[in-house]
Tab-separated table of N, CA and C in Angstrom:
chain	number	residue	atom	x	y	z
A	1	MET	N	-7.617	-3.393	-37.026
A	1	MET	CA	-7.473	-3.399	-35.410
A	1	MET	C	-8.681	-2.702	-35.394
A	2	LEU	N	-9.497	-3.059	-33.830
A	2	LEU	CA	-10.286	-2.612	-33.259
A	2	LEU	C	-9.888	-1.587	-32.226
A	3	THR	N	-10.683	-0.541	-32.446
A	3	THR	CA	-10.228	0.673	-31.198
A	3	THR	C	-11.884	0.833	-30.050
A	4	TYR	N	-11.165	0.571	-28.896
A	4	TYR	CA	-12.506	1.365	-27.924
A	4	TYR	C	-12.152	2.693	-26.999
A	5	SER	N	-12.948	3.609	-26.794
A	5	SER	CA	-12.568	4.224	-26.387
A	5	SER	C	-13.436	4.713	-25.314
A	6	LEU	N	-13.006	5.475	-24.255
A	6	LEU	CA	-14.206	5.961	-23.104
A	6	LEU	C	-14.822	6.997	-23.660
A	7	SER	N	-15.905	7.426	-23.230
A	7	SER	CA	-16.548	8.895	-23.786
A	7	SER	C	-16.026	9.763	-22.563
A	8	GLU	N	-16.437	11.041	-23.210
A	8	GLU	CA	-15.445	12.107	-22.483
A	8	GLU	C	-16.146	12.001	-21.001
A	9	ASP	N	-17.444	11.773	-20.702
A	9	ASP	CA	-17.710	11.599	-19.387
A	9	ASP	C	-17.139	10.668	-18.702
A	10	ALA	N	-16.811	9.161	-18.974
A	10	ALA	CA	-16.137	8.136	-18.057
A	10	ALA	C	-14.684	8.378	-17.736
A	11	THR	N	-14.125	9.451	-18.713
A	11	THR	CA	-12.907	9.700	-18.988
A	11	THR	C	-12.375	10.471	-17.751
A	12	VAL	N	-13.755	11.466	-17.962
A	12	VAL	CA	-13.541	12.596	-16.408
A	12	VAL	C	-13.728	11.962	-15.413
A	13	ALA	N	-15.045	10.669	-15.080
A	13	ALA	CA	-15.300	10.396	-13.730
A	13	ALA	C	-14.030	9.416	-13.687
A	14	ILE	N	-13.406	8.697	-14.641
A	14	ILE	CA	-11.905	8.183	-13.949
A	14	ILE	C	-10.869	9.176	-13.152
A	15	ARG	N	-10.651	10.342	-14.093
A	15	ARG	CA	-9.604	11.057	-13.750
A	15	ARG	C	-10.153	11.820	-12.262
A	16	THR	N	-11.358	12.204	-11.939
A	16	THR	CA	-11.770	12.673	-10.481
A	16	THR	C	-11.541	11.949	-9.661
A	17	LEU	N	-11.954	10.153	-9.943
A	17	LEU	CA	-11.693	9.043	-8.877
A	17	LEU	C	-10.680	9.133	-8.842
A	18	LEU	N	-9.338	8.977	-9.823
A	18	LEU	CA	-7.825	8.827	-9.266
A	18	LEU	C	-7.543	10.251	-8.615
A	19	SER	N	-7.772	11.160	-8.903
A	19	SER	CA	-7.087	12.647	-8.005
A	19	SER	C	-7.831	12.162	-6.882
A	20	GLY	N	-8.988	11.988	-6.580
A	20	GLY	CA	-9.620	11.865	-5.196
A	20	GLY	C	-8.675	11.170	-4.242
A	21	VAL	N	-8.244	9.704	-5.239
A	21	VAL	CA	-7.715	8.493	-4.167
A	21	VAL	C	-6.315	9.094	-4.132
A	22	ARG	N	-5.525	9.745	-5.239
A	22	ARG	CA	-4.519	10.160	-5.102
A	22	ARG	C	-4.359	11.395	-3.732
A	23	ASN	N	-5.248	11.989	-3.659
A	23	ASN	CA	-5.004	13.090	-2.754
A	23	ASN	C	-5.039	12.448	-1.262
A	24	ASP	N	-6.448	11.524	-1.023
A	24	ASP	CA	-6.617	10.786	0.553
A	24	ASP	C	-5.224	9.956	0.412
A	25	LEU	N	-4.915	9.070	-0.389
A	25	LEU	CA	-3.885	7.631	-0.122
A	25	LEU	C	-2.355	8.453	-0.072
A	26	LEU	N	-2.125	9.374	-0.790
A	26	LEU	CA	-0.752	9.869	-0.773
A	26	LEU	C	-0.535	10.799	0.182
A	27	ASN	N	-1.265	10.968	0.789
A	27	ASN	CA	-1.318	11.936	2.066
A	27	ASN	C	-0.748	11.425	3.424
A	28	PRO	N	0.287	11.809	3.989
A	28	PRO	CA	0.842	11.210	5.032
A	28	PRO	C	0.141	11.271	6.261
A	29	ALA	N	-0.956	12.561	6.519
A	29	ALA	CA	-1.470	12.808	7.713
A	29	ALA	C	-2.843	11.638	7.838
A	30	ASN	N	-2.831	10.987	6.479
A	30	ASN	CA	-3.787	9.954	7.178
A	30	ASN	C	-3.265	8.585	7.254
A	31	ALA	N	-2.094	8.430	6.902
A	31	ALA	CA	-1.733	7.077	7.466
A	31	ALA	C	-1.739	6.619	8.834
A	32	GLN	N	-2.308	5.844	8.775
A	32	GLN	CA	-2.424	4.984	10.450
A	32	GLN	C	-0.985	4.301	10.881
A	33	ILE	N	-0.227	4.651	11.870
A	33	ILE	CA	0.928	4.053	12.297
A	33	ILE	C	0.679	2.736	12.984
A	34	PHE	N	1.002	1.675	12.830
A	34	PHE	CA	1.573	0.581	13.497
A	34	PHE	C	2.522	0.541	15.031
A	35	ASP	N	1.638	-0.253	15.666
A	35	ASP	CA	2.566	-0.154	16.767
A	35	ASP	C	3.270	-1.725	17.004
A	36	MET	N	4.380	-1.454	16.635
A	36	MET	CA	5.303	-2.512	16.365
A	36	MET	C	6.865	-2.572	16.698
A	37	LYS	N	7.813	-3.215	16.872
A	37	LYS	CA	8.731	-3.473	17.586
A	37	LYS	C	9.541	-4.281	16.405
A	38	HIS	N	10.784	-3.833	16.046
A	38	HIS	CA	11.709	-4.972	15.284
A	38	HIS	C	11.751	-6.178	15.925
A	39	GLY	N	11.365	-7.479	15.627
A	39	GLY	CA	11.787	-8.753	16.439
A	39	GLY	C	10.592	-9.357	17.411
A	40	ASP	N	9.447	-8.162	17.214
A	40	ASP	CA	8.036	-8.287	18.005
A	40	ASP	C	7.671	-10.116	17.306
A	41	ASP	N	6.696	-10.851	18.569
A	41	ASP	CA	6.395	-11.852	17.698
A	41	ASP	C	4.944	-11.285	17.072
A	42	PRO	N	4.916	-12.170	15.863
A	42	PRO	CA	4.001	-11.911	14.887
A	42	PRO	C	2.014	-12.060	15.663
A	43	TYR	N	2.227	-12.919	16.877
A	43	TYR	CA	1.043	-12.970	17.085
A	43	TYR	C	0.766	-11.574	18.303
A	44	ASN	N	1.619	-10.692	18.714
A	44	ASN	CA	1.411	-9.343	19.083
A	44	ASN	C	1.428	-8.126	18.666
A	45	ARG	N	2.201	-8.582	17.110
A	45	ARG	CA	1.977	-7.431	16.211
A	45	ARG	C	0.602	-7.453	15.856
A	46	ASP	N	0.099	-8.623	15.386
A	46	ASP	CA	-1.510	-9.002	15.463
A	46	ASP	C	-2.170	-7.892	16.638
A	47	LYS	N	-2.145	-8.390	17.656
A	47	LYS	CA	-2.951	-8.519	18.348
A	47	LYS	C	-3.159	-6.899	18.975
A	48	ASN	N	-1.964	-6.414	18.457
A	48	ASN	CA	-1.501	-4.566	18.874
A	48	ASN	C	-2.036	-4.097	18.042
A	49	ASN	N	-2.545	-4.234	16.696
A	49	ASN	CA	-3.018	-3.481	15.647
A	49	ASN	C	-4.113	-3.955	14.990
A	50	GLN	N	-5.225	-4.599	15.730
A	50	GLN	CA	-6.395	-4.839	15.473
A	50	GLN	C	-7.298	-3.785	15.136
A	51	SER	N	-7.407	-2.531	15.612
A	51	SER	CA	-7.986	-1.414	15.280
A	51	SER	C	-7.736	-0.980	13.845
A	52	ILE	N	-6.451	-0.973	13.406
A	52	ILE	CA	-5.800	-0.644	11.991
A	52	ILE	C	-6.399	-1.681	11.016
A	53	LEU	N	-6.234	-2.947	11.526
A	53	LEU	CA	-6.652	-3.964	10.752
A	53	LEU	C	-8.246	-3.997	10.467
A	54	ASN	N	-8.709	-3.720	11.489
A	54	ASN	CA	-10.542	-3.817	11.477
A	54	ASN	C	-10.939	-2.658	10.267
A	55	SER	N	-10.273	-1.289	10.318
A	55	SER	CA	-10.552	-0.576	10.027
A	55	SER	C	-10.666	-0.589	8.207
A	56	ILE	N	-9.676	-1.832	7.867
A	56	ILE	CA	-9.727	-2.132	6.367
A	56	ILE	C	-10.940	-2.952	5.727
A	57	GLY	N	-10.853	-3.743	6.871
A	57	GLY	CA	-12.384	-4.560	6.829
A	57	GLY	C	-12.092	-5.368	5.142
A	58	ARG	N	-12.777	-5.555	4.570
A	58	ARG	CA	-12.859	-6.427	3.517
A	58	ARG	C	-13.078	-5.830	2.280
A	59	ASP	N	-13.146	-4.617	1.850
A	59	ASP	CA	-13.023	-4.164	0.432
A	59	ASP	C	-11.962	-4.283	-0.288
A	60	ALA	N	-12.378	-4.191	-1.585
A	60	ALA	CA	-11.192	-4.068	-2.432
A	60	ALA	C	-10.884	-2.702	-2.463
A	61	GLY	N	-9.328	-2.176	-2.604
A	61	GLY	CA	-8.970	-1.168	-2.600
A	61	GLY	C	-7.476	-1.368	-3.054
A	62	VAL	N	-6.884	0.140	-2.375
A	62	VAL	CA	-5.416	0.187	-3.058
A	62	VAL	C	-4.926	0.902	-1.617
A	63	TYR	N	-3.626	0.464	-1.449
A	63	TYR	CA	-2.711	0.964	-0.216
A	63	TYR	C	-1.650	1.633	-0.093
A	64	ALA	N	-0.772	2.338	0.477
A	64	ALA	CA	0.122	2.912	0.576
A	64	ALA	C	0.878	2.720	1.969
A	65	ILE	N	1.986	2.175	1.804
A	65	ILE	CA	3.094	1.910	3.219
A	65	ILE	C	3.769	2.514	3.444
A	66	TRP	N	3.948	3.310	4.305
A	66	TRP	CA	4.586	4.721	4.905
A	66	TRP	C	5.596	4.169	5.902
A	67	VAL	N	7.015	4.787	6.176
A	67	VAL	CA	7.908	4.598	6.950
A	67	VAL	C	8.173	6.353	7.312
A	68	LYS	N	8.119	6.383	8.839
A	68	LYS	CA	8.340	7.334	9.402
A	68	LYS	C	9.587	7.548	10.217
A	69	ASP	N	10.533	8.045	9.704
A	69	ASP	CA	12.286	8.231	10.707
A	69	ASP	C	12.340	9.411	11.244
A	70	SER	N	13.483	9.779	11.679
A	70	SER	CA	13.579	10.824	12.779
A	70	SER	C	13.143	12.399	12.124
A	71	MET	N	12.990	12.078	10.495
A	71	MET	CA	13.147	13.243	9.438
A	71	MET	C	11.859	13.644	9.283
A	72	ASP	N	11.446	12.503	8.596
A	72	ASP	CA	9.894	12.711	7.685
A	72	ASP	C	9.327	10.787	7.241
A	73	MET	N	8.363	11.500	7.082
A	73	MET	CA	7.129	10.153	6.636
A	73	MET	C	7.098	10.589	5.164
A	74	SER	N	7.612	8.924	4.520
A	74	SER	CA	8.188	8.926	3.066
A	74	SER	C	7.143	7.420	2.755
A	75	LEU	N	6.665	7.764	1.666
A	75	LEU	CA	5.660	6.755	1.087
A	75	LEU	C	6.596	5.876	0.429
A	76	ARG	N	6.641	4.711	0.607
A	76	ARG	CA	7.409	3.499	-0.239
A	76	ARG	C	7.210	2.372	-0.693
A	77	TYR	N	5.730	2.115	-0.967
A	77	TYR	CA	4.923	0.959	-1.652
A	77	TYR	C	3.731	1.688	-1.603
A	78	ILE	N	3.025	1.305	-3.238
A	78	ILE	CA	1.837	1.024	-3.540
A	78	ILE	C	1.130	-0.525	-3.995
A	79	GLY	N	-0.014	-0.648	-3.626
A	79	GLY	CA	-0.345	-2.081	-3.591
A	79	GLY	C	-2.134	-1.749	-3.788
A	80	HIS	N	-2.385	-2.881	-4.052
A	80	HIS	CA	-3.955	-3.034	-4.469
A	80	HIS	C	-4.155	-4.506	-3.733
A	81	THR	N	-5.522	-4.884	-3.598
A	81	THR	CA	-5.933	-6.353	-2.921
A	81	THR	C	-7.692	-5.947	-3.363
A	82	ALA	N	-7.502	-7.394	-3.431
A	82	ALA	CA	-9.201	-7.886	-3.632
A	82	ALA	C	-9.852	-7.494	-2.223
A	83	GLY	N	-11.299	-7.489	-2.473
A	83	GLY	CA	-12.020	-7.593	-1.275
A	83	GLY	C	-11.754	-8.419	0.257
A	84	ALA	N	-12.118	-9.615	-0.238
A	84	ALA	CA	-12.084	-10.828	0.824
A	84	ALA	C	-10.723	-10.774	1.846
A	85	THR	N	-9.612	-10.708	0.754
A	85	THR	CA	-8.420	-10.549	1.370
A	85	THR	C	-7.768	-9.333	1.969
A	86	ALA	N	-8.364	-8.413	2.026
A	86	ALA	CA	-7.913	-6.735	1.979
A	86	ALA	C	-6.918	-6.758	3.600
A	87	ARG	N	-7.442	-7.626	4.525
A	87	ARG	CA	-6.693	-7.514	5.761
A	87	ARG	C	-5.794	-8.443	5.817
A	88	GLN	N	-6.026	-9.475	5.196
A	88	GLN	CA	-4.819	-10.360	5.255
A	88	GLN	C	-3.785	-9.889	4.488
A	89	ARG	N	-4.208	-9.336	3.275
A	89	ARG	CA	-2.539	-8.685	2.376
A	89	ARG	C	-1.858	-7.805	3.331
A	90	ILE	N	-2.581	-6.795	4.347
A	90	ILE	CA	-1.784	-5.834	5.096
A	90	ILE	C	-1.120	-6.529	6.120
A	91	ARG	N	-1.954	-7.748	6.687
A	91	ARG	CA	-0.863	-8.421	7.690
A	91	ARG	C	0.279	-8.951	6.966
A	92	ASN	N	0.069	-9.557	5.805
A	92	ASN	CA	1.569	-9.914	4.790
A	92	ASN	C	2.386	-9.033	4.825
A	93	HIS	N	2.143	-8.024	4.987
A	93	HIS	CA	2.909	-6.844	4.673
A	93	HIS	C	4.082	-6.308	6.170
A	94	PHE	N	2.887	-6.389	7.131
A	94	PHE	CA	3.690	-5.925	8.592
A	94	PHE	C	3.564	-6.857	9.479
A	95	ILE	N	3.029	-8.116	9.304
A	95	ILE	CA	3.016	-8.962	10.513
A	95	ILE	C	3.258	-10.441	10.196
A	96	ASN	N	2.860	-10.930	9.317
A	96	ASN	CA	3.668	-12.388	8.992
A	96	ASN	C	3.623	-12.772	7.235
A	97	LYS	N	4.597	-12.945	6.929
A	97	LYS	CA	3.919	-13.318	5.616
A	97	LYS	C	3.650	-14.830	5.428
A	98	ASP	N	2.856	-14.767	4.141
A	98	ASP	CA	2.361	-16.162	3.589
A	98	ASP	C	3.241	-16.042	2.457
A	99	PRO	N	3.945	-17.476	3.172
A	99	PRO	CA	5.134	-17.604	1.712
A	99	PRO	C	4.506	-17.651	-0.051
A	100	ARG	N	3.191	-17.571	-0.224
A	100	ARG	CA	2.711	-17.689	-1.304
A	100	ARG	C	2.964	-16.317	-2.200
A	101	THR	N	3.436	-15.391	-1.178
A	101	THR	CA	2.990	-13.797	-1.380
A	101	THR	C	4.291	-12.960	-1.710
A	102	ALA	N	4.418	-11.790	-2.350
A	102	ALA	CA	5.415	-11.158	-2.556
A	102	ALA	C	4.793	-10.068	-1.555
A	103	SER	N	5.623	-9.801	-0.414
A	103	SER	CA	4.925	-9.004	0.734
A	103	SER	C	6.382	-8.003	0.829
A	104	GLN	N	5.843	-7.094	1.380
A	104	GLN	CA	7.282	-6.125	1.626
A	104	GLN	C	7.760	-6.359	3.423
A	105	LEU	N	7.608	-7.383	3.859
A	105	LEU	CA	7.769	-7.450	5.156
A	105	LEU	C	9.380	-7.509	5.754
A	106	GLU	N	10.176	-7.891	4.242
A	106	GLU	CA	11.849	-8.018	4.691
A	106	GLU	C	12.036	-6.256	5.163
A	107	HIS	N	11.127	-5.408	3.890
A	107	HIS	CA	11.485	-4.199	4.101
A	107	HIS	C	11.034	-3.780	5.131
A	108	VAL	N	10.152	-3.939	5.494
A	108	VAL	CA	9.349	-3.672	6.834
A	108	VAL	C	10.298	-3.168	8.118
A	109	ASN	N	10.346	-4.824	8.118
A	109	ASN	CA	11.644	-5.358	9.584
A	109	ASN	C	12.746	-4.303	9.205
A	110	GLU	N	13.404	-4.463	8.461
A	110	GLU	CA	14.469	-3.617	8.093
A	110	GLU	C	14.232	-2.040	8.429
A	111	GLU	N	13.378	-1.572	8.352
A	111	GLU	CA	12.931	0.141	8.882
A	111	GLU	C	12.843	-0.172	10.049
A	112	LEU	N	12.017	-1.142	10.900
A	112	LEU	CA	11.990	-1.062	12.323
A	112	LEU	C	13.486	-0.982	13.029
A	113	GLU	N	14.281	-2.360	12.053
A	113	GLU	CA	15.347	-2.106	12.906
A	113	GLU	C	16.101	-1.197	12.975
A	114	LYS	N	15.952	-0.255	12.113
A	114	LYS	CA	16.618	0.904	11.984
A	114	LYS	C	16.191	1.998	12.724
A	115	GLY	N	14.752	1.733	13.885
A	115	GLY	CA	14.121	2.612	14.407
A	115	GLY	C	13.228	3.476	14.061
A	116	SER	N	12.873	3.193	12.813
A	116	SER	CA	11.505	3.723	11.761
A	116	SER	C	9.931	3.097	12.506
A	117	LYS	N	9.257	3.613	12.243
A	117	LYS	CA	7.786	3.353	12.562
A	117	LYS	C	6.974	3.120	11.272
A	118	VAL	N	6.555	2.394	10.746
A	118	VAL	CA	5.815	2.214	9.499
A	118	VAL	C	3.987	2.201	9.868
A	119	GLY	N	3.517	2.635	8.631
A	119	GLY	CA	2.330	2.711	8.741
A	119	GLY	C	1.461	2.686	7.651
A	120	VAL	N	0.301	2.453	7.307
A	120	VAL	CA	-0.413	2.382	5.663
A	120	VAL	C	-1.795	3.110	6.118
A	121	THR	N	-1.883	3.517	4.524
A	121	THR	CA	-3.082	4.355	4.183
A	121	THR	C	-4.061	3.171	3.577
A	122	PHE	N	-5.207	3.052	3.487
A	122	PHE	CA	-6.036	2.148	2.817
A	122	PHE	C	-7.035	2.965	2.395
A	123	ILE	N	-7.215	2.858	1.047
A	123	ILE	CA	-8.510	3.482	0.175
A	123	ILE	C	-9.607	2.313	-0.679
A	124	ALA	N	-10.593	2.346	-0.006
A	124	ALA	CA	-11.674	1.028	-0.567
A	124	ALA	C	-12.267	1.818	-1.835
A	125	ILE	N	-12.012	0.789	-2.870
A	125	ILE	CA	-12.275	0.879	-4.402
A	125	ILE	C	-13.764	0.360	-4.819
A	126	ASN	N	-14.717	1.288	-5.648
A	126	ASN	CA	-15.994	0.623	-5.963
A	126	ASN	C	-15.877	1.414	-6.927
A	127	PRO	N	-16.040	0.766	-8.081
A	127	PRO	CA	-15.987	-0.477	-8.653
A	127	PRO	C	-15.048	-1.665	-8.207
A	128	PRO	N	-14.962	-2.838	-7.517
A	128	PRO	CA	-13.640	-2.982	-7.293
A	128	PRO	C	-12.195	-3.250	-8.212
A	129	GLU	N	-12.938	-3.504	-9.418
A	129	GLU	CA	-11.986	-3.915	-11.004
A	129	GLU	C	-11.031	-2.531	-11.274
A	130	LEU	N	-11.388	-1.325	-10.523
A	130	LEU	CA	-10.683	-0.326	-10.790
A	130	LEU	C	-9.354	-0.414	-9.871
A	131	ARG	N	-9.477	-0.647	-8.776
A	131	ARG	CA	-8.207	-0.927	-8.179
A	131	ARG	C	-6.638	-1.098	-8.874
A	132	LEU	N	-6.895	-2.201	-9.974
A	132	LEU	CA	-5.671	-2.396	-10.615
A	132	LEU	C	-5.471	-1.427	-11.497
A	133	LEU	N	-6.193	-0.503	-12.208
A	133	LEU	CA	-5.877	0.590	-12.809
A	133	LEU	C	-5.515	1.695	-12.158
A	134	ILE	N	-6.053	1.927	-11.272
A	134	ILE	CA	-5.149	3.189	-9.861
A	134	ILE	C	-3.886	2.857	-9.474
A	135	GLU	N	-4.081	1.773	-9.118
A	135	GLU	CA	-2.394	1.246	-8.981
A	135	GLU	C	-1.681	1.475	-9.629
A	136	GLU	N	-1.953	1.465	-10.692
A	136	GLU	CA	-1.050	0.960	-11.675
A	136	GLU	C	-0.698	2.623	-12.378
A	137	LEU	N	-1.775	3.160	-12.187
A	137	LEU	CA	-1.501	4.827	-12.616
A	137	LEU	C	-0.473	5.371	-11.595
A	138	LEU	N	-0.754	5.217	-10.061
A	138	LEU	CA	-0.384	5.664	-9.123
A	138	LEU	C	1.385	5.170	-8.975
A	139	VAL	N	1.284	3.903	-9.324
A	139	VAL	CA	2.872	3.263	-9.377
A	139	VAL	C	3.992	4.224	-10.406
A	140	ASN	N	3.022	4.344	-11.525
A	140	ASN	CA	3.948	4.889	-12.456
A	140	ASN	C	4.360	6.754	-12.205
A	141	GLU	N	3.654	7.084	-11.286
A	141	GLU	CA	4.194	8.460	-10.818
A	141	GLU	C	5.264	8.397	-9.840
A	142	LEU	N	5.195	7.298	-9.061
A	142	LEU	CA	6.824	7.170	-8.149
A	142	LEU	C	7.697	7.660	-8.832
A	143	THR	N	8.405	8.593	-8.182
A	143	THR	CA	10.068	8.729	-8.538
A	143	THR	C	11.263	8.735	-7.435
A	144	ASP	N	10.735	8.371	-5.852
A	144	ASP	CA	11.667	8.087	-4.992
A	144	ASP	C	12.113	7.057	-5.099
A	145	PRO	N	13.854	6.970	-5.333
A	145	PRO	CA	14.114	5.772	-5.439
A	145	PRO	C	14.286	4.908	-4.007
A	146	ARG	N	14.035	5.225	-2.975
A	146	ARG	CA	13.606	4.491	-1.805
A	146	ARG	C	12.216	3.634	-1.936
A	147	CYS	N	11.353	4.140	-3.276
A	147	CYS	CA	10.384	3.183	-3.126
A	147	CYS	C	10.335	1.631	-3.304
A	148	TRP	N	9.674	0.836	-2.562
A	148	TRP	CA	10.018	-1.011	-2.992
A	148	TRP	C	9.070	-1.043	-4.189
A	149	ASN	N	8.566	-0.565	-5.134
A	149	ASN	CA	7.566	-1.242	-5.900
A	149	ASN	C	8.715	-1.460	-7.194
A	150	LYS	N	8.385	-2.459	-7.407
A	150	LYS	CA	9.650	-3.044	-8.657
A	150	LYS	C	9.436	-2.277	-9.951
A	151	LYS	N	7.980	-2.162	-9.972
A	151	LYS	CA	7.445	-1.348	-11.886
A	151	LYS	C	8.374	-0.045	-11.765
A	152	SER	N	7.877	0.755	-10.120
A	152	SER	CA	8.936	2.177	-10.320
A	152	SER	C	10.056	1.842	-10.396
A	153	ARG	N	10.720	1.053	-10.064
A	153	ARG	CA	12.401	0.893	-9.868
A	153	ARG	C	12.854	0.695	-11.581
A	154	LYS	N	12.087	-0.187	-12.461
A	154	LYS	CA	12.368	-0.627	-13.737
A	154	LYS	C	11.953	1.050	-14.338
A	155	LYS	N	11.385	1.777	-14.026
A	155	LYS	CA	10.932	3.198	-14.943
A	155	LYS	C	11.916	3.664	-14.745
A	156	ARG	N	12.648	4.178	-13.644
A	156	ARG	CA	13.687	4.881	-12.872
A	156	ARG	C	14.519	4.214	-13.726
A	157	ALA	N	15.086	3.082	-13.800
A	157	ALA	CA	16.160	2.717	-14.504
A	157	ALA	C	16.361	2.692	-15.970
A	158	ALA	N	15.404	2.864	-16.454
A	158	ALA	CA	15.000	2.944	-17.830
A	158	ALA	C	15.618	4.347	-18.615
């Protein structure tokens, strides 16, 4: 069997990156709240939220979906996206689901129906390949049963 290991410096660098992303991504104060109402036409949702979508740009990264009800702001989902599709990926979750993707639009609409607000935090990751590792590590930390990530639900059920 072959084994490859990171150097101590590389391990420290990855842990430092993860810590910084965790602090910024999982801080509800950094969430951008969408201007949406349940039943809004996707065109209106898109038009009303151009500033948020434009701020995401085309960078590869990780994102968090938040729900704000009358009590608090809670993390519900962590995902990742490749660079060119970042903005469209967020649209799939909040505005108009592409049938080929596993988006959280149904959950988002359920929350809007209850009168909650929804938002997103996005962190660009460079090099982009690290987004997968960072997403995996953060999802593994999720413990809230209200989270929508399937991986976190499996872990809690085990």
